[in-house]
Short mmCIF file of C-alpha atoms in Angstrom, two decimals:
data_model
loop_
_atom_site.label_atom_id
_atom_site.label_comp_id
_atom_site.label_asym_id
_atom_site.label_seq_id
_atom_site.Cartn_x
_atom_site.Cartn_y
_atom_site.Cartn_z
CA MET A 1 74.48 92.43 151.78
CA ALA A 2 76.10 94.91 149.43
CA ARG A 3 76.93 93.61 145.98
CA LEU A 4 80.55 93.97 144.95
CA ILE A 5 81.07 95.82 141.67
CA GLU A 6 83.86 94.36 139.60
CA PRO A 7 86.30 97.03 138.44
CA ALA A 8 86.67 97.56 134.70
CA VAL A 9 89.65 95.64 133.34
CA SER A 10 92.26 97.74 131.59
CA LEU A 11 95.84 97.53 130.45
CA MET A 12 98.71 99.99 130.40
CA ILE A 13 100.99 100.37 127.39
CA ARG A 14 103.84 102.66 126.45
CA VAL A 15 103.76 104.42 123.06
CA ARG A 16 107.04 105.60 121.53
CA LEU A 17 107.17 108.43 119.01
CA PHE A 18 109.92 109.29 116.55
CA ALA A 19 111.01 112.05 114.17
CA ILE A 20 108.18 114.32 113.02
CA GLN A 21 105.67 112.70 115.38
CA ARG A 22 107.94 113.29 118.37
CA GLU A 23 108.30 116.93 117.37
CA LEU A 24 104.57 117.44 116.84
CA ALA A 25 103.58 115.78 120.11
CA GLY A 26 106.46 117.32 122.06
CA THR A 27 107.36 114.03 123.71
CA ARG A 28 109.10 110.73 122.98
CA GLU A 29 106.80 108.53 125.02
CA VAL A 30 103.11 108.50 125.91
CA PRO A 31 101.65 106.13 128.51
CA LEU A 32 98.14 105.01 127.63
CA GLU A 33 95.44 103.12 129.49
CA LEU A 34 93.31 100.99 127.18
CA ALA A 35 90.46 98.53 127.61
CA GLU A 36 91.32 94.84 127.84
CA GLY A 37 91.43 93.34 124.34
CA ALA A 38 92.44 96.62 122.69
CA ASP A 39 94.52 96.40 119.52
CA VAL A 40 97.18 98.57 117.94
CA GLU A 41 94.61 100.64 116.05
CA ALA A 42 92.87 101.42 119.35
CA ALA A 43 96.20 102.60 120.73
CA TRP A 44 96.58 104.93 117.75
CA ALA A 45 93.05 106.27 118.28
CA ALA A 46 93.78 106.94 121.96
CA LEU A 47 97.05 108.64 121.04
CA VAL A 48 95.34 110.90 118.49
CA ALA A 49 92.65 111.77 121.03
CA ARG A 50 95.45 113.09 123.25
CA HIS A 51 97.53 114.61 120.42
CA PRO A 52 95.17 115.44 117.50
CA VAL A 53 98.03 117.04 115.57
CA LEU A 54 99.28 113.51 114.77
CA ALA A 55 96.12 112.43 112.90
CA PRO A 56 97.14 113.49 109.34
CA GLY A 57 100.15 111.16 109.40
CA ARG A 58 98.10 107.96 109.65
CA ALA A 59 98.22 107.00 105.95
CA SER A 60 102.02 106.59 105.90
CA LEU A 61 102.34 105.10 109.38
CA ARG A 62 103.57 101.63 110.35
CA PHE A 63 103.44 100.00 113.77
CA ALA A 64 105.68 97.82 115.92
CA ARG A 65 104.83 95.92 119.08
CA ASN A 66 107.64 94.98 121.45
CA GLY A 67 110.26 95.40 118.74
CA ASP A 68 108.47 93.59 115.89
CA TYR A 69 106.38 95.05 113.09
CA ALA A 70 102.68 94.58 113.81
CA ASP A 71 99.35 94.89 111.98
CA PRO A 72 96.78 97.43 113.24
CA THR A 73 94.60 94.54 114.39
CA THR A 74 97.30 93.06 116.67
CA THR A 75 95.91 92.59 120.18
CA LEU A 76 97.86 94.30 122.96
CA ALA A 77 98.77 93.08 126.43
CA ASP A 78 99.52 94.92 129.62
CA GLY A 79 103.03 96.36 129.58
CA ASP A 80 103.44 96.33 125.80
CA GLU A 81 105.54 98.88 123.99
CA VAL A 82 103.99 100.20 120.77
CA ALA A 83 106.10 102.19 118.33
CA MET A 84 104.45 104.52 115.83
CA ILE A 85 106.77 104.42 112.81
CA PRO A 86 106.68 107.31 110.32
CA PRO A 87 108.46 107.05 106.93
CA VAL A 88 112.11 106.13 107.48
CA SER A 89 115.20 107.92 106.23
CA GLY A 90 116.20 106.76 102.78
CA GLY A 91 113.17 104.50 102.48
CA SER A 92 110.97 104.35 99.42
CA ALA A 93 107.27 105.08 99.47
CA PRO A 94 105.12 102.16 100.62
CA THR A 95 103.75 100.11 97.75
CA ARG A 96 100.65 98.88 99.54
CA ILE A 97 98.42 100.11 102.32
CA LEU A 98 95.85 97.43 103.19
CA GLU A 99 93.96 98.01 106.41
CA LEU A 100 90.77 97.55 108.40
CA ARG A 101 90.06 100.59 110.55
CA GLU A 102 87.74 101.26 113.45
CA VAL A 103 88.76 104.92 113.47
CA PRO A 104 86.67 107.08 111.09
CA PHE A 105 88.32 108.80 108.13
CA THR A 106 87.13 111.64 105.91
CA THR A 107 87.29 112.37 102.20
CA SER A 108 90.79 113.75 102.74
CA ILE A 109 92.01 110.16 103.10
CA LEU A 110 92.28 109.92 99.29
CA ALA A 111 94.82 112.74 99.20
CA GLU A 112 96.71 111.29 102.18
CA LEU A 113 96.97 107.89 100.53
CA ALA A 114 97.98 109.36 97.18
CA ASP A 115 100.74 111.39 98.84
CA ALA A 116 101.95 108.31 100.71
CA LEU A 117 102.05 106.05 97.64
CA ALA A 118 103.03 108.19 94.65
CA VAL A 119 106.56 108.48 93.32
CA PRO A 120 107.86 111.00 90.73
CA GLU A 121 107.33 108.54 87.86
CA ASP A 122 103.59 108.33 88.52
CA GLY A 123 101.29 110.36 86.30
CA ALA A 124 97.95 108.97 87.44
CA VAL A 125 96.12 108.64 90.76
CA VAL A 126 92.64 107.11 90.81
CA GLY A 127 90.67 107.15 94.03
CA PHE A 128 87.33 105.65 95.03
CA LEU A 129 85.38 106.45 98.17
CA GLY A 130 82.35 104.41 99.26
CA ARG A 131 79.99 106.08 101.73
CA THR A 132 76.86 105.24 103.68
CA ARG A 133 73.73 106.06 101.68
CA SER A 134 70.16 106.38 102.87
CA THR A 135 68.65 103.85 100.44
CA PRO A 136 68.81 100.15 101.41
CA GLY A 137 70.62 97.45 99.46
CA THR A 138 69.86 93.83 98.65
CA PRO A 139 69.22 91.76 101.79
CA ALA A 140 71.29 88.69 102.53
CA PRO A 141 69.57 85.30 102.13
CA GLY A 142 67.14 84.81 104.99
CA GLN A 143 66.79 88.54 105.64
CA GLU A 144 64.00 89.18 103.13
CA ALA A 145 61.21 89.36 105.72
CA GLU A 146 63.14 91.76 107.91
CA ALA A 147 63.98 93.90 104.87
CA ALA A 148 60.30 94.01 103.95
CA ARG A 149 59.47 95.27 107.44
CA HIS A 150 61.75 98.26 106.84
CA ALA A 151 60.69 98.89 103.24
CA GLY A 152 60.43 102.56 102.39
CA ARG A 153 62.54 103.67 105.36
CA SER A 154 65.89 105.43 105.25
CA VAL A 155 69.08 103.80 106.50
CA ASP A 156 70.49 105.54 109.60
CA SER A 157 73.94 103.95 109.56
CA LEU A 158 75.90 100.87 108.55
CA GLU A 159 77.60 98.38 110.84
CA TYR A 160 80.60 96.43 109.55
CA GLU A 161 82.31 93.43 111.10
CA ALA A 162 85.11 91.35 109.67
CA LEU A 163 87.12 88.19 110.07
CA ASP A 164 90.22 90.32 110.36
CA THR A 165 93.02 87.91 109.52
CA LEU A 166 91.29 86.38 106.50
CA ALA A 167 90.03 89.77 105.30
CA LEU A 168 93.57 91.21 105.27
CA ARG A 169 94.88 88.08 103.54
CA THR A 170 92.15 88.49 100.90
CA LEU A 171 93.13 92.13 100.35
CA THR A 172 96.73 90.99 99.89
CA ASP A 173 95.62 88.42 97.30
CA ILE A 174 93.66 91.12 95.46
CA ALA A 175 96.70 93.42 95.47
CA ASP A 176 98.85 90.58 94.08
CA GLU A 177 96.32 90.00 91.29
CA ILE A 178 96.29 93.71 90.45
CA ALA A 179 100.07 93.75 90.17
CA PHE A 180 99.94 90.73 87.82
CA ARG A 181 96.98 91.84 85.69
CA PHE A 182 97.58 95.58 85.41
CA GLY A 183 101.18 96.14 86.48
CA VAL A 184 100.07 98.42 89.32
CA ASP A 185 102.10 97.95 92.50
CA ARG A 186 101.15 101.06 94.45
CA LEU A 187 97.70 100.44 95.90
CA ALA A 188 95.67 101.24 99.00
CA ILE A 189 92.49 99.57 100.25
CA LEU A 190 91.13 100.83 103.58
CA HIS A 191 87.87 99.47 104.95
CA ARG A 192 86.03 100.65 108.03
CA ILE A 193 84.76 98.27 110.66
CA GLY A 194 82.23 99.21 113.33
CA GLU A 195 79.48 101.78 112.89
CA VAL A 196 79.61 104.15 109.91
CA PRO A 197 76.93 106.89 110.10
CA LEU A 198 75.00 108.23 107.12
CA GLY A 199 77.24 110.12 104.69
CA GLU A 200 80.55 108.94 106.17
CA PRO A 201 83.11 106.93 104.13
CA SER A 202 83.28 103.18 104.65
CA ILE A 203 85.95 102.23 102.10
CA ALA A 204 88.74 104.05 100.32
CA VAL A 205 90.68 102.71 97.33
CA VAL A 206 93.64 104.47 95.70
CA ALA A 207 95.64 103.15 92.74
CA VAL A 208 98.77 104.97 91.58
CA ALA A 209 100.54 104.29 88.28
CA PRO A 210 102.48 106.00 85.51
CA HIS A 211 99.43 105.92 83.20
CA ARG A 212 95.70 106.44 83.77
CA ASP A 213 94.33 103.30 82.08
CA ALA A 214 96.16 100.97 84.45
CA ALA A 215 95.24 103.09 87.47
CA PHE A 216 91.53 103.09 86.53
CA ASP A 217 91.54 99.33 85.92
CA ALA A 218 93.34 98.65 89.19
CA ALA A 219 91.00 100.80 91.28
CA ARG A 220 87.89 99.22 89.75
CA TYR A 221 89.22 95.70 90.26
CA ALA A 222 90.17 96.51 93.86
CA ILE A 223 86.72 97.72 94.89
CA ASP A 224 84.82 95.04 92.97
CA GLU A 225 86.90 92.15 94.32
CA THR A 226 86.94 93.51 97.86
CA LYS A 227 83.15 93.68 97.91
CA ALA A 228 82.83 90.21 96.35
CA ARG A 229 85.45 88.30 98.34
CA ALA A 230 86.59 89.89 101.60
CA PRO A 231 84.88 88.41 104.70
CA ILE A 232 83.42 91.76 105.76
CA TRP A 233 79.75 91.83 106.71
CA LYS A 234 77.41 94.81 106.52
CA ALA A 235 74.20 95.51 108.40
CA GLU A 236 71.93 98.42 107.54
CA ARG A 237 70.63 99.97 110.74
CA PHE A 238 67.23 101.57 111.06
CA ALA A 239 65.55 103.28 114.00
CA ASP A 240 63.97 100.02 115.16
CA GLY A 241 66.15 97.24 113.81
CA HIS A 242 68.70 96.17 111.24
CA VAL A 243 69.05 94.11 108.06
CA TRP A 244 72.12 92.15 106.98
CA ILE A 245 73.14 92.85 103.39
CA GLY A 246 75.09 90.74 100.91
CA HIS A 247 75.63 87.51 99.06
CA GLN A 248 77.79 84.41 99.29
CA ALA A 249 81.46 85.39 99.11
CA ARG A 250 83.62 84.29 96.21
CA THR A 251 86.83 82.55 97.23
CA GLY A 252 88.89 83.79 94.27
CA PRO A 253 88.84 85.95 91.15
CA GLU A 254 86.27 85.36 88.46
CA GLU A 255 87.44 83.29 85.54
CA GLY A 256 87.99 85.01 82.21
#
């Protein structure tokens, strides 16, 4: 008896484009078919695959789902309407861009974020880009034996996974602390999730301020606290296995 093959489950959404995006794409609406469980970021990735000219606008973009603002990690349902929202008329520059992204970004992301955040009063932009390196890091507790098995080998790629909601809340807490400690309100922290091949960026931090000292302090605090506190896990992948990297997460800023 022939075995029935279950069809792949998918969902259909409608993407709406406005202003410069509408002009670049040459259309106001784009129907997209996505896999079940896809989120808003996946919709953006599918849109860019169809209209690559839209990709440079990602840093200043906001999203809405069915008429309400939505995070990139918002799960979509069949029949949803997703609006890609470029900067609005008369609006000020965004003060924070805090995101987890499955879609790769390049070194140009630092310039995109700086352009999205900076205002005429700003005289300093400090950017940090973390990238996948070939040398392994410190294994997580319990991974020592597996790390020893791969000793002397080069890392092929990194794999990141995150507890999305808590990770974004932690990034918001870090941004609040930066505003209080250093007076820097315009900040971006973007972290990749999924596979990040050798040499590709995994995290981008940009701090923008009127003066360089505050911008440097803010950027350093942002990367250090993100690595120490955000529930984002990293595995180093080798040709024949992987090793989880890290330490117990802090739940708040260090005292002093």
